Amino acid sequence: LKLISIIIPVYNEAESILPLQHQLDIYCKDLYEIIFVDDGSTDETFSIIHSLAKKDPRYKCISLSRNFGHQNALMAGMENASGEYIIIMDGDLQHPPALIPAILEKLDEGIDLVITKRNKTADISAFKKITASLFYIFINSISDTKVEANVSDFKGFNRKVLQSILQFKEKDLFLRGIFSWIGFKTATIEFDAPARQFGKTKYSFGKMLKLALKGTTSFSFKPLRVALLIGSIISLAAFSFGIFALVAYFQGNTVPGWASLIIAIMFLGGTQLLAIGLLGEYIASLFTESKKRPLYLIDKTINLS
Ligand code: UDP
Ligand code: MG
């Protein structure tokens, strides 16, 4: 029997903790450890985990000093997991513990990384659906590493994969990209994600946008080439236009041409700003990397040495 670590990042999920623990008890009786990463919650989350951990030493907690975000919280959990199989999942019951036995079975068959894919998510807003699918179309068109749509952060893997993930020292973490970058023997399980039972999503539109940008700039240089490409095409067009204007001038039929002028100025200005903004994103992420700040800071832990 393998030792199984479950890692659950939670940010203000007070109502979900006990129902989740109840389900874990039903579907996976012999867990080695359940590590909650309290990502700077401001509600009762920590004290609920605390009382749970008092009764059952398998329940552990890493409490971060503030909200560091889902990706960093996951990293905190993974750096502290000591099991042979590791499962990461959300703490809001949208990742059904009933799926865990199927994941473990695959790992036992020799699969290194089991990823899960949402068939459908109950209750998801049309806005989130559209923005998410646009994001995946976009990222896959520019990125060399394929990031599959609807893949969730509910995954199971062995220590070999864990050690690989821990080698990534980047500060702008985009774990979904990293998990598909590393390779290894991978299997996919599909599931229907239920609606969120308690609380509301902690991924605001702003946070999703940030994640999307992170995924873009940390997995591809192609956007930079797009800027170069558009720039060259426009320069070429401007050059041809210059020749055209010269010819027209010598033929004596020059026109007032205010419209063409303003269009050219605005178009050039726009694409320049776009390209500069893009450069700015890459420079910003260089800046983040070069500061080498810690991904998270731990305030206190329970049942962890
Ligand atoms: N989460 C976190 N830190 C954050 C945001 C979210 O630890 O800054 C946790 C959250 O508590 C949940 C998981 O990450 O357990 C997924 O978040 P959520 O369910 O809000 O995202 P959604 O399912 O809506 O994409
Ligand atoms: Mg959720």
Tab-separated table of N, CA and C in Angstrom, residues 19-177:
chain	number	residue	atom	x	y	z
A	19	PRO	N	-17.549	19.305	5.183
A	19	PRO	CA	-18.143	18.419	4.175
A	19	PRO	C	-17.073	17.698	3.339
A	20	LEU	N	-15.992	18.393	3.055
A	20	LEU	CA	-14.913	17.784	2.278
A	20	LEU	C	-14.249	16.667	3.072
A	21	GLN	N	-13.987	16.937	4.341
A	21	GLN	CA	-13.361	15.926	5.198
A	21	GLN	C	-14.254	14.683	5.286
A	22	HIS	N	-15.560	14.929	5.388
A	22	HIS	CA	-16.535	13.846	5.450
A	22	HIS	C	-16.433	12.969	4.200
A	23	GLN	N	-16.366	13.621	3.040
A	23	GLN	CA	-16.286	12.856	1.786
A	23	GLN	C	-14.958	12.120	1.645
A	24	LEU	N	-13.889	12.762	2.091
A	24	LEU	CA	-12.582	12.102	2.026
A	24	LEU	C	-12.608	10.841	2.875
A	25	ASP	N	-13.276	10.928	4.024
A	25	ASP	CA	-13.395	9.773	4.917
A	25	ASP	C	-14.137	8.619	4.247
A	26	ILE	N	-15.130	8.985	3.445
A	26	ILE	CA	-15.926	7.944	2.786
A	26	ILE	C	-15.130	7.287	1.658
A	27	TYR	N	-14.514	8.132	0.800
A	27	TYR	CA	-13.937	7.586	-0.432
A	27	TYR	C	-12.488	7.139	-0.321
A	28	CYS	N	-11.774	7.676	0.640
A	28	CYS	CA	-10.397	7.224	0.778
A	28	CYS	C	-10.059	7.093	2.249
A	29	LYS	N	-10.224	5.897	2.731
A	29	LYS	CA	-10.053	5.656	4.164
A	29	LYS	C	-8.592	5.701	4.572
A	30	ASP	N	-7.725	5.137	3.718
A	30	ASP	CA	-6.350	5.046	4.184
A	30	ASP	C	-5.455	6.096	3.531
A	31	LEU	N	-5.682	7.330	3.918
A	31	LEU	CA	-4.811	8.401	3.467
A	31	LEU	C	-3.682	8.555	4.469
A	32	TYR	N	-2.524	8.934	3.954
A	32	TYR	CA	-1.380	9.104	4.843
A	32	TYR	C	-1.371	10.506	5.440
A	33	GLU	N	-1.652	11.503	4.603
A	33	GLU	CA	-1.740	12.872	5.125
A	33	GLU	C	-2.625	13.733	4.230
A	34	ILE	N	-3.296	14.679	4.848
A	34	ILE	CA	-4.109	15.642	4.106
A	34	ILE	C	-3.574	17.021	4.498
A	35	ILE	N	-2.912	17.673	3.545
A	35	ILE	CA	-2.298	18.969	3.847
A	35	ILE	C	-3.172	20.094	3.310
A	36	PHE	N	-3.765	20.840	4.220
A	36	PHE	CA	-4.485	22.038	3.801
A	36	PHE	C	-3.488	23.190	3.744
A	37	VAL	N	-3.504	23.933	2.655
A	37	VAL	CA	-2.683	25.139	2.614
A	37	VAL	C	-3.639	26.314	2.740
A	38	ASP	N	-3.618	26.932	3.909
A	38	ASP	CA	-4.495	28.066	4.156
A	38	ASP	C	-3.850	29.311	3.555
A	39	ASP	N	-4.409	29.748	2.433
A	39	ASP	CA	-3.806	30.824	1.653
A	39	ASP	C	-4.268	32.196	2.158
A	40	GLY	N	-3.952	32.466	3.409
A	40	GLY	CA	-4.291	33.773	3.977
A	40	GLY	C	-5.780	34.007	4.156
A	41	SER	N	-6.505	32.967	4.548
A	41	SER	CA	-7.951	33.123	4.734
A	41	SER	C	-8.253	34.115	5.848
A	42	THR	N	-9.359	34.826	5.689
A	42	THR	CA	-9.740	35.789	6.718
A	42	THR	C	-10.980	35.318	7.471
A	43	ASP	N	-11.503	34.147	7.114
A	43	ASP	CA	-12.671	33.630	7.827
A	43	ASP	C	-12.235	32.529	8.802
A	44	GLU	N	-13.138	31.608	9.102
A	44	GLU	CA	-12.860	30.580	10.109
A	44	GLU	C	-12.045	29.401	9.575
A	45	THR	N	-11.631	29.468	8.329
A	45	THR	CA	-10.945	28.338	7.696
A	45	THR	C	-9.856	27.728	8.582
A	46	PHE	N	-8.950	28.582	9.083
A	46	PHE	CA	-7.827	28.051	9.846
A	46	PHE	C	-8.279	27.362	11.133
A	47	SER	N	-9.198	27.991	11.848
A	47	SER	CA	-9.582	27.393	13.131
A	47	SER	C	-10.331	26.078	12.929
A	48	ILE	N	-11.068	25.960	11.816
A	48	ILE	CA	-11.747	24.688	11.535
A	48	ILE	C	-10.727	23.595	11.239
A	49	ILE	N	-9.725	23.931	10.435
A	49	ILE	CA	-8.677	22.948	10.143
A	49	ILE	C	-7.924	22.605	11.431
A	50	HIS	N	-7.705	23.622	12.249
A	50	HIS	CA	-6.989	23.445	13.504
A	50	HIS	C	-7.675	22.405	14.389
A	51	SER	N	-8.992	22.541	14.541
A	51	SER	CA	-9.681	21.603	15.427
A	51	SER	C	-9.747	20.209	14.803
A	52	LEU	N	-9.793	20.170	13.479
A	52	LEU	CA	-9.770	18.885	12.771
A	52	LEU	C	-8.433	18.189	13.010
A	53	ALA	N	-7.357	18.987	12.920
A	53	ALA	CA	-6.008	18.444	13.046
A	53	ALA	C	-5.710	17.995	14.475
A	54	LYS	N	-6.368	18.615	15.431
A	54	LYS	CA	-6.192	18.219	16.834
A	54	LYS	C	-6.663	16.790	17.051
A	55	LYS	N	-7.770	16.457	16.381
A	55	LYS	CA	-8.373	15.131	16.569
A	55	LYS	C	-7.685	14.057	15.741
A	56	ASP	N	-7.179	14.445	14.580
A	56	ASP	CA	-6.633	13.469	13.646
A	56	ASP	C	-5.309	13.994	13.081
A	57	PRO	N	-4.175	13.408	13.516
A	57	PRO	CA	-2.861	13.934	13.114
A	57	PRO	C	-2.571	13.809	11.620
A	58	ARG	N	-3.419	13.069	10.882
A	58	ARG	CA	-3.204	12.981	9.432
A	58	ARG	C	-3.549	14.304	8.762
A	59	TYR	N	-4.407	15.091	9.433
A	59	TYR	CA	-4.763	16.406	8.894
A	59	TYR	C	-3.707	17.414	9.294
A	60	LYS	N	-3.078	18.011	8.282
A	60	LYS	CA	-2.003	18.959	8.537
A	60	LYS	C	-2.353	20.294	7.900
A	61	CYS	N	-1.693	21.323	8.362
A	61	CYS	CA	-1.996	22.637	7.790
A	61	CYS	C	-0.747	23.492	7.653
A	62	ILE	N	-0.635	24.143	6.510
A	62	ILE	CA	0.387	25.170	6.323
A	62	ILE	C	-0.382	26.460	6.173
A	63	SER	N	-0.167	27.367	7.092
A	63	SER	CA	-0.897	28.617	7.011
A	63	SER	C	0.036	29.710	6.502
A	64	LEU	N	-0.282	30.259	5.333
A	64	LEU	CA	0.587	31.272	4.737
A	64	LEU	C	0.339	32.634	5.394
A	65	SER	N	1.345	33.502	5.302
A	65	SER	CA	1.274	34.778	6.022
A	65	SER	C	0.256	35.747	5.423
A	66	ARG	N	-0.097	35.518	4.161
A	66	ARG	CA	-1.135	36.314	3.504
A	66	ARG	C	-1.615	35.532	2.298
A	67	ASN	N	-2.483	36.125	1.492
A	67	ASN	CA	-2.951	35.455	0.286
A	67	ASN	C	-1.875	35.537	-0.801
A	68	PHE	N	-1.330	34.363	-1.172
A	68	PHE	CA	-0.281	34.335	-2.188
A	68	PHE	C	-0.797	33.805	-3.522
A	69	GLY	N	-2.052	33.392	-3.553
A	69	GLY	CA	-2.624	32.866	-4.800
A	69	GLY	C	-2.549	31.353	-4.871
A	70	HIS	N	-3.498	30.810	-5.593
A	70	HIS	CA	-3.680	29.372	-5.739
A	70	HIS	C	-2.405	28.618	-6.151
A	71	GLN	N	-1.712	29.139	-7.185
A	71	GLN	CA	-0.528	28.443	-7.703
A	71	GLN	C	0.564	28.332	-6.637
A	72	ASN	N	0.826	29.441	-5.954
A	72	ASN	CA	1.873	29.431	-4.931
A	72	ASN	C	1.474	28.567	-3.737
A	73	ALA	N	0.177	28.578	-3.419
A	73	ALA	CA	-0.300	27.749	-2.311
A	73	ALA	C	-0.088	26.267	-2.646
A	74	LEU	N	-0.358	25.909	-3.903
A	74	LEU	CA	-0.134	24.521	-4.328
A	74	LEU	C	1.342	24.156	-4.170
A	75	MET	N	2.216	25.079	-4.551
A	75	MET	CA	3.651	24.826	-4.442
A	75	MET	C	4.031	24.606	-2.982
A	76	ALA	N	3.479	25.425	-2.089
A	76	ALA	CA	3.762	25.285	-0.659
A	76	ALA	C	3.391	23.876	-0.198
A	77	GLY	N	2.232	23.400	-0.658
A	77	GLY	CA	1.794	22.053	-0.281
A	77	GLY	C	2.715	20.992	-0.849
A	78	MET	N	3.089	21.158	-2.126
A	78	MET	CA	3.906	20.128	-2.773
A	78	MET	C	5.292	20.049	-2.151
A	79	GLU	N	5.819	21.199	-1.720
A	79	GLU	CA	7.152	21.183	-1.102
A	79	GLU	C	7.143	20.493	0.255
A	80	ASN	N	5.957	20.336	0.825
A	80	ASN	CA	5.886	19.744	2.159
A	80	ASN	C	5.234	18.367	2.184
A	81	ALA	N	4.886	17.833	1.019
A	81	ALA	CA	4.225	16.533	0.973
A	81	ALA	C	5.275	15.427	1.048
A	82	SER	N	4.999	14.399	1.849
A	82	SER	CA	5.997	13.345	1.975
A	82	SER	C	5.491	11.985	1.509
A	83	GLY	N	4.272	11.921	0.969
A	83	GLY	CA	3.739	10.649	0.504
A	83	GLY	C	4.388	10.166	-0.782
A	84	GLU	N	4.053	8.927	-1.161
A	84	GLU	CA	4.600	8.386	-2.418
A	84	GLU	C	3.711	8.780	-3.593
A	85	TYR	N	2.409	8.883	-3.330
A	85	TYR	CA	1.485	9.412	-4.330
A	85	TYR	C	0.989	10.755	-3.816
A	86	ILE	N	0.885	11.710	-4.714
A	86	ILE	CA	0.425	13.034	-4.316
A	86	ILE	C	-0.818	13.391	-5.124
A	87	ILE	N	-1.826	13.888	-4.445
A	87	ILE	CA	-3.027	14.339	-5.140
A	87	ILE	C	-3.255	15.804	-4.795
A	88	ILE	N	-3.444	16.639	-5.809
A	88	ILE	CA	-3.786	18.029	-5.539
A	88	ILE	C	-5.242	18.242	-5.944
A	89	MET	N	-5.965	18.967	-5.142
A	89	MET	CA	-7.373	19.218	-5.457
A	89	MET	C	-7.859	20.518	-4.813
A	90	ASP	N	-8.966	21.073	-5.347
A	90	ASP	CA	-9.551	22.272	-4.768
A	90	ASP	C	-10.315	21.906	-3.499
A	91	GLY	N	-10.486	22.889	-2.646
A	91	GLY	CA	-11.167	22.631	-1.391
A	91	GLY	C	-12.627	23.026	-1.398
A	92	ASP	N	-13.204	23.236	-2.570
A	92	ASP	CA	-14.580	23.731	-2.601
A	92	ASP	C	-15.570	22.666	-3.059
A	93	LEU	N	-15.137	21.387	-3.038
A	93	LEU	CA	-15.979	20.248	-3.407
A	93	LEU	C	-16.294	20.185	-4.899
A	94	GLN	N	-15.653	21.071	-5.679
A	94	GLN	CA	-15.860	20.975	-7.126
A	94	GLN	C	-15.002	19.866	-7.719
A	95	HIS	N	-14.063	19.404	-6.915
A	95	HIS	CA	-13.254	18.251	-7.303
A	95	HIS	C	-13.671	17.085	-6.434
A	96	PRO	N	-14.582	16.233	-6.939
A	96	PRO	CA	-15.186	15.203	-6.097
A	96	PRO	C	-14.178	14.159	-5.595
A	97	PRO	N	-14.086	13.983	-4.270
A	97	PRO	CA	-13.202	12.962	-3.713
A	97	PRO	C	-13.546	11.561	-4.236
A	98	ALA	N	-14.777	11.381	-4.724
A	98	ALA	CA	-15.180	10.075	-5.253
A	98	ALA	C	-14.291	9.639	-6.414
A	99	LEU	N	-13.600	10.591	-7.016
A	99	LEU	CA	-12.752	10.291	-8.163
A	99	LEU	C	-11.369	9.780	-7.743
A	100	ILE	N	-11.027	10.007	-6.476
A	100	ILE	CA	-9.676	9.679	-6.017
A	100	ILE	C	-9.308	8.193	-6.197
A	101	PRO	N	-10.211	7.255	-5.846
A	101	PRO	CA	-9.847	5.838	-6.053
A	101	PRO	C	-9.466	5.531	-7.498
A	102	ALA	N	-10.174	6.149	-8.464
A	102	ALA	CA	-9.854	5.916	-9.880
A	102	ALA	C	-8.470	6.462	-10.214
A	103	ILE	N	-8.125	7.611	-9.633
A	103	ILE	CA	-6.800	8.202	-9.864
A	103	ILE	C	-5.718	7.289	-9.308
A	104	LEU	N	-5.953	6.794	-8.081
A	104	LEU	CA	-4.961	5.927	-7.430
A	104	LEU	C	-4.765	4.635	-8.213
A	105	GLU	N	-5.868	4.141	-8.764
A	105	GLU	CA	-5.796	2.901	-9.545
A	105	GLU	C	-4.866	3.079	-10.745
A	106	LYS	N	-5.018	4.226	-11.428
A	106	LYS	CA	-4.155	4.517	-12.574
A	106	LYS	C	-2.687	4.595	-12.148
A	107	LEU	N	-2.439	5.255	-11.005
A	107	LEU	CA	-1.062	5.382	-10.529
A	107	LEU	C	-0.488	3.998	-10.232
A	108	ASP	N	-1.333	3.126	-9.663
A	108	ASP	CA	-0.892	1.755	-9.373
A	108	ASP	C	-0.559	0.996	-10.643
A	109	GLU	N	-1.265	1.344	-11.740
A	109	GLU	CA	-0.997	0.665	-13.018
A	109	GLU	C	0.313	1.125	-13.645
A	110	GLY	N	0.958	2.122	-13.015
A	110	GLY	CA	2.253	2.557	-13.525
A	110	GLY	C	2.235	3.894	-14.246
A	111	ILE	N	1.067	4.542	-14.250
A	111	ILE	CA	0.988	5.888	-14.825
A	111	ILE	C	1.677	6.859	-13.863
A	112	ASP	N	2.431	7.814	-14.417
A	112	ASP	CA	3.149	8.752	-13.549
A	112	ASP	C	2.292	9.953	-13.149
A	113	LEU	N	1.474	10.402	-14.108
A	113	LEU	CA	0.703	11.625	-13.871
A	113	LEU	C	-0.725	11.421	-14.367
A	114	VAL	N	-1.675	11.558	-13.468
A	114	VAL	CA	-3.078	11.430	-13.857
A	114	VAL	C	-3.704	12.814	-13.807
A	115	ILE	N	-4.165	13.298	-14.961
A	115	ILE	CA	-4.819	14.595	-14.972
A	115	ILE	C	-6.317	14.387	-15.161
A	116	THR	N	-7.100	15.296	-14.648
A	116	THR	CA	-8.539	15.149	-14.797
A	116	THR	C	-9.063	16.304	-15.635
A	117	LYS	N	-10.126	16.002	-16.330
A	117	LYS	CA	-10.672	16.960	-17.275
A	117	LYS	C	-12.160	17.110	-16.985
A	118	ARG	N	-12.617	18.343	-16.901
A	118	ARG	CA	-14.043	18.565	-16.646
A	118	ARG	C	-14.831	18.379	-17.926
A	119	ASN	N	-15.825	17.486	-17.876
A	119	ASN	CA	-16.735	17.373	-19.009
A	119	ASN	C	-17.618	18.592	-19.062
A	120	LYS	N	-18.241	18.837	-17.954
A	120	LYS	CA	-19.036	20.059	-17.849
A	120	LYS	C	-18.968	20.529	-16.407
A	121	THR	N	-19.178	21.789	-16.220
A	121	THR	CA	-19.223	22.321	-14.873
A	121	THR	C	-20.609	22.888	-14.665
A	122	ALA	N	-21.298	22.357	-13.675
A	122	ALA	CA	-22.625	22.867	-13.379
A	122	ALA	C	-22.489	24.313	-12.942
A	123	ASP	N	-23.462	25.146	-13.332
A	123	ASP	CA	-23.531	26.486	-12.751
A	123	ASP	C	-22.469	27.475	-13.208
A	124	ILE	N	-21.654	27.076	-14.151
A	124	ILE	CA	-20.602	28.003	-14.545
A	124	ILE	C	-21.216	29.106	-15.406
A	125	SER	N	-20.774	30.350	-15.228
A	125	SER	CA	-21.394	31.446	-15.961
A	125	SER	C	-20.951	31.423	-17.426
A	126	ALA	N	-21.835	31.902	-18.296
A	126	ALA	CA	-21.511	31.917	-19.726
A	126	ALA	C	-20.260	32.747	-19.958
A	127	PHE	N	-20.114	33.790	-19.160
A	127	PHE	CA	-18.951	34.675	-19.299
A	127	PHE	C	-17.650	33.921	-19.042
A	128	LYS	N	-17.642	33.140	-17.939
A	128	LYS	CA	-16.432	32.401	-17.593
A	128	LYS	C	-16.141	31.340	-18.666
A	129	LYS	N	-17.228	30.708	-19.154
A	129	LYS	CA	-17.069	29.678	-20.182
A	129	LYS	C	-16.408	30.271	-21.423
A	130	ILE	N	-16.933	31.416	-21.862
A	130	ILE	CA	-16.425	32.035	-23.085
A	130	ILE	C	-14.990	32.522	-22.897
A	131	THR	N	-14.732	33.223	-21.778
A	131	THR	CA	-13.375	33.744	-21.577
A	131	THR	C	-12.380	32.589	-21.444
A	132	ALA	N	-12.809	31.508	-20.756
A	132	ALA	CA	-11.897	30.375	-20.589
A	132	ALA	C	-11.582	29.743	-21.935
A	133	SER	N	-12.610	29.548	-22.795
A	133	SER	CA	-12.306	28.865	-24.053
A	133	SER	C	-11.504	29.776	-24.984
A	134	LEU	N	-11.755	31.082	-24.911
A	134	LEU	CA	-10.930	32.015	-25.687
A	134	LEU	C	-9.468	31.930	-25.239
A	135	PHE	N	-9.289	31.853	-23.917
A	135	PHE	CA	-7.932	31.772	-23.369
A	135	PHE	C	-7.208	30.539	-23.892
A	136	TYR	N	-7.895	29.395	-23.907
A	136	TYR	CA	-7.239	28.169	-24.358
A	136	TYR	C	-6.926	28.193	-25.850
A	137	ILE	N	-7.844	28.749	-26.629
A	137	ILE	CA	-7.575	28.877	-28.066
A	137	ILE	C	-6.341	29.760	-28.262
A	138	PHE	N	-6.312	30.867	-27.531
A	138	PHE	CA	-5.204	31.814	-27.644
A	138	PHE	C	-3.888	31.178	-27.224
A	139	ILE	N	-3.881	30.583	-26.035
A	139	ILE	CA	-2.605	30.090	-25.517
A	139	ILE	C	-2.072	28.942	-26.365
A	140	ASN	N	-2.989	28.118	-26.902
A	140	ASN	CA	-2.503	27.013	-27.722
A	140	ASN	C	-2.037	27.467	-29.096
A	141	SER	N	-2.536	28.624	-29.543
A	141	SER	CA	-2.074	29.087	-30.848
A	141	SER	C	-0.694	29.732	-30.746
A	142	ILE	N	-0.330	30.209	-29.561
A	142	ILE	CA	0.978	30.859	-29.457
A	142	ILE	C	2.025	30.012	-28.742
A	143	SER	N	1.553	29.002	-27.986
A	143	SER	CA	2.503	28.316	-27.117
A	143	SER	C	3.024	27.025	-27.730
A	144	ASP	N	4.268	26.707	-27.434
A	144	ASP	CA	4.843	25.461	-27.931
A	144	ASP	C	4.371	24.275	-27.091
A	145	THR	N	4.020	24.546	-25.845
A	145	THR	CA	3.521	23.497	-24.967
A	145	THR	C	2.009	23.521	-25.009
A	146	LYS	N	1.411	22.377	-25.350
A	146	LYS	CA	-0.042	22.361	-25.453
A	146	LYS	C	-0.675	22.384	-24.059
A	147	VAL	N	-1.577	23.312	-23.844
A	147	VAL	CA	-2.325	23.347	-22.590
A	147	VAL	C	-3.760	22.992	-22.935
A	148	GLU	N	-4.168	21.790	-22.525
A	148	GLU	CA	-5.482	21.304	-22.927
A	148	GLU	C	-6.597	22.071	-22.223
A	149	ALA	N	-7.677	22.329	-22.957
A	149	ALA	CA	-8.809	23.031	-22.373
A	149	ALA	C	-9.489	22.155	-21.331
A	150	ASN	N	-10.095	22.784	-20.356
A	150	ASN	CA	-10.876	22.104	-19.329
A	150	ASN	C	-10.102	21.172	-18.408
A	151	VAL	N	-8.777	21.170	-18.552
A	151	VAL	CA	-8.003	20.382	-17.610
A	151	VAL	C	-8.051	21.117	-16.275
A	152	SER	N	-8.308	20.373	-15.214
A	152	SER	CA	-8.465	21.041	-13.930
A	152	SER	C	-7.204	20.898	-13.093
A	153	ASP	N	-7.197	21.558	-11.964
A	153	ASP	CA	-6.060	21.447	-11.059
A	153	ASP	C	-6.266	20.284	-10.090
A	154	PHE	N	-7.032	19.299	-10.519
A	154	PHE	CA	-7.256	18.074	-9.742
A	154	PHE	C	-6.371	17.013	-10.406
A	155	LYS	N	-5.267	16.649	-9.763
A	155	LYS	CA	-4.308	15.757	-10.401
A	155	LYS	C	-3.717	14.794	-9.394
A	156	GLY	N	-3.243	13.686	-9.881
A	156	GLY	CA	-2.538	12.742	-9.028
A	156	GLY	C	-1.231	12.356	-9.699
A	157	PHE	N	-0.170	12.209	-8.916
A	157	PHE	CA	1.112	11.847	-9.518
A	157	PHE	C	2.015	11.190	-8.483
A	158	ASN	N	3.089	10.591	-8.979
A	158	ASN	CA	4.016	9.933	-8.065
A	158	ASN	C	5.168	10.868	-7.682
A	159	ARG	N	6.064	10.373	-6.866
A	159	ARG	CA	7.153	11.238	-6.378
A	159	ARG	C	8.094	11.689	-7.475
A	160	LYS	N	8.219	10.836	-8.518
A	160	LYS	CA	9.083	11.202	-9.642
A	160	LYS	C	8.598	12.518	-10.262
A	161	VAL	N	7.283	12.604	-10.475
A	161	VAL	CA	6.701	13.825	-11.037
A	161	VAL	C	6.830	14.975	-10.043
A	162	LEU	N	6.593	14.674	-8.769
A	162	LEU	CA	6.714	15.725	-7.750
A	162	LEU	C	8.113	16.331	-7.762
A	163	GLN	N	9.125	15.469	-7.759
A	163	GLN	CA	10.502	15.964	-7.773
A	163	GLN	C	10.759	16.830	-9.006
A	164	SER	N	10.155	16.444	-10.133
A	164	SER	CA	10.328	17.236	-11.356
A	164	SER	C	9.704	18.616	-11.199
A	165	ILE	N	8.483	18.641	-10.668
A	165	ILE	CA	7.793	19.925	-10.505
A	165	ILE	C	8.576	20.831	-9.554
A	166	LEU	N	9.146	20.229	-8.518
A	166	LEU	CA	9.865	21.028	-7.525
A	166	LEU	C	11.155	21.642	-8.082
A	167	GLN	N	11.595	21.119	-9.225
A	167	GLN	CA	12.795	21.698	-9.832
A	167	GLN	C	12.524	23.023	-10.526
A	168	PHE	N	11.246	23.325	-10.758
A	168	PHE	CA	10.918	24.587	-11.418
A	168	PHE	C	11.048	25.714	-10.416
A	169	LYS	N	11.994	26.592	-10.680
A	169	LYS	CA	12.256	27.653	-9.702
A	169	LYS	C	11.621	28.969	-10.115
A	170	GLU	N	10.767	28.944	-11.161
A	170	GLU	CA	10.261	30.230	-11.629
A	170	GLU	C	9.270	30.839	-10.650
A	171	LYS	N	9.296	32.156	-10.609
A	171	LYS	CA	8.450	32.874	-9.650
A	171	LYS	C	7.059	33.111	-10.229
A	172	ASP	N	6.992	33.273	-11.563
A	172	ASP	CA	5.691	33.430	-12.209
A	172	ASP	C	5.169	32.050	-12.534
A	173	LEU	N	4.599	31.403	-11.531
A	173	LEU	CA	4.198	30.009	-11.687
A	173	LEU	C	2.953	29.869	-12.544
A	174	PHE	N	3.014	28.998	-13.544
A	174	PHE	CA	1.808	28.628	-14.283
A	174	PHE	C	1.803	27.104	-14.334
A	175	LEU	N	1.261	26.504	-13.264
A	175	LEU	CA	1.397	25.059	-13.072
A	175	LEU	C	0.762	24.233	-14.179
A	176	ARG	N	-0.370	24.726	-14.724
A	176	ARG	CA	-1.010	23.950	-15.798
A	176	ARG	C	-0.068	23.762	-16.969
A	177	GLY	N	0.679	24.816	-17.271
A	177	GLY	CA	1.668	24.720	-18.347
A	177	GLY	C	2.800	23.791	-17.953
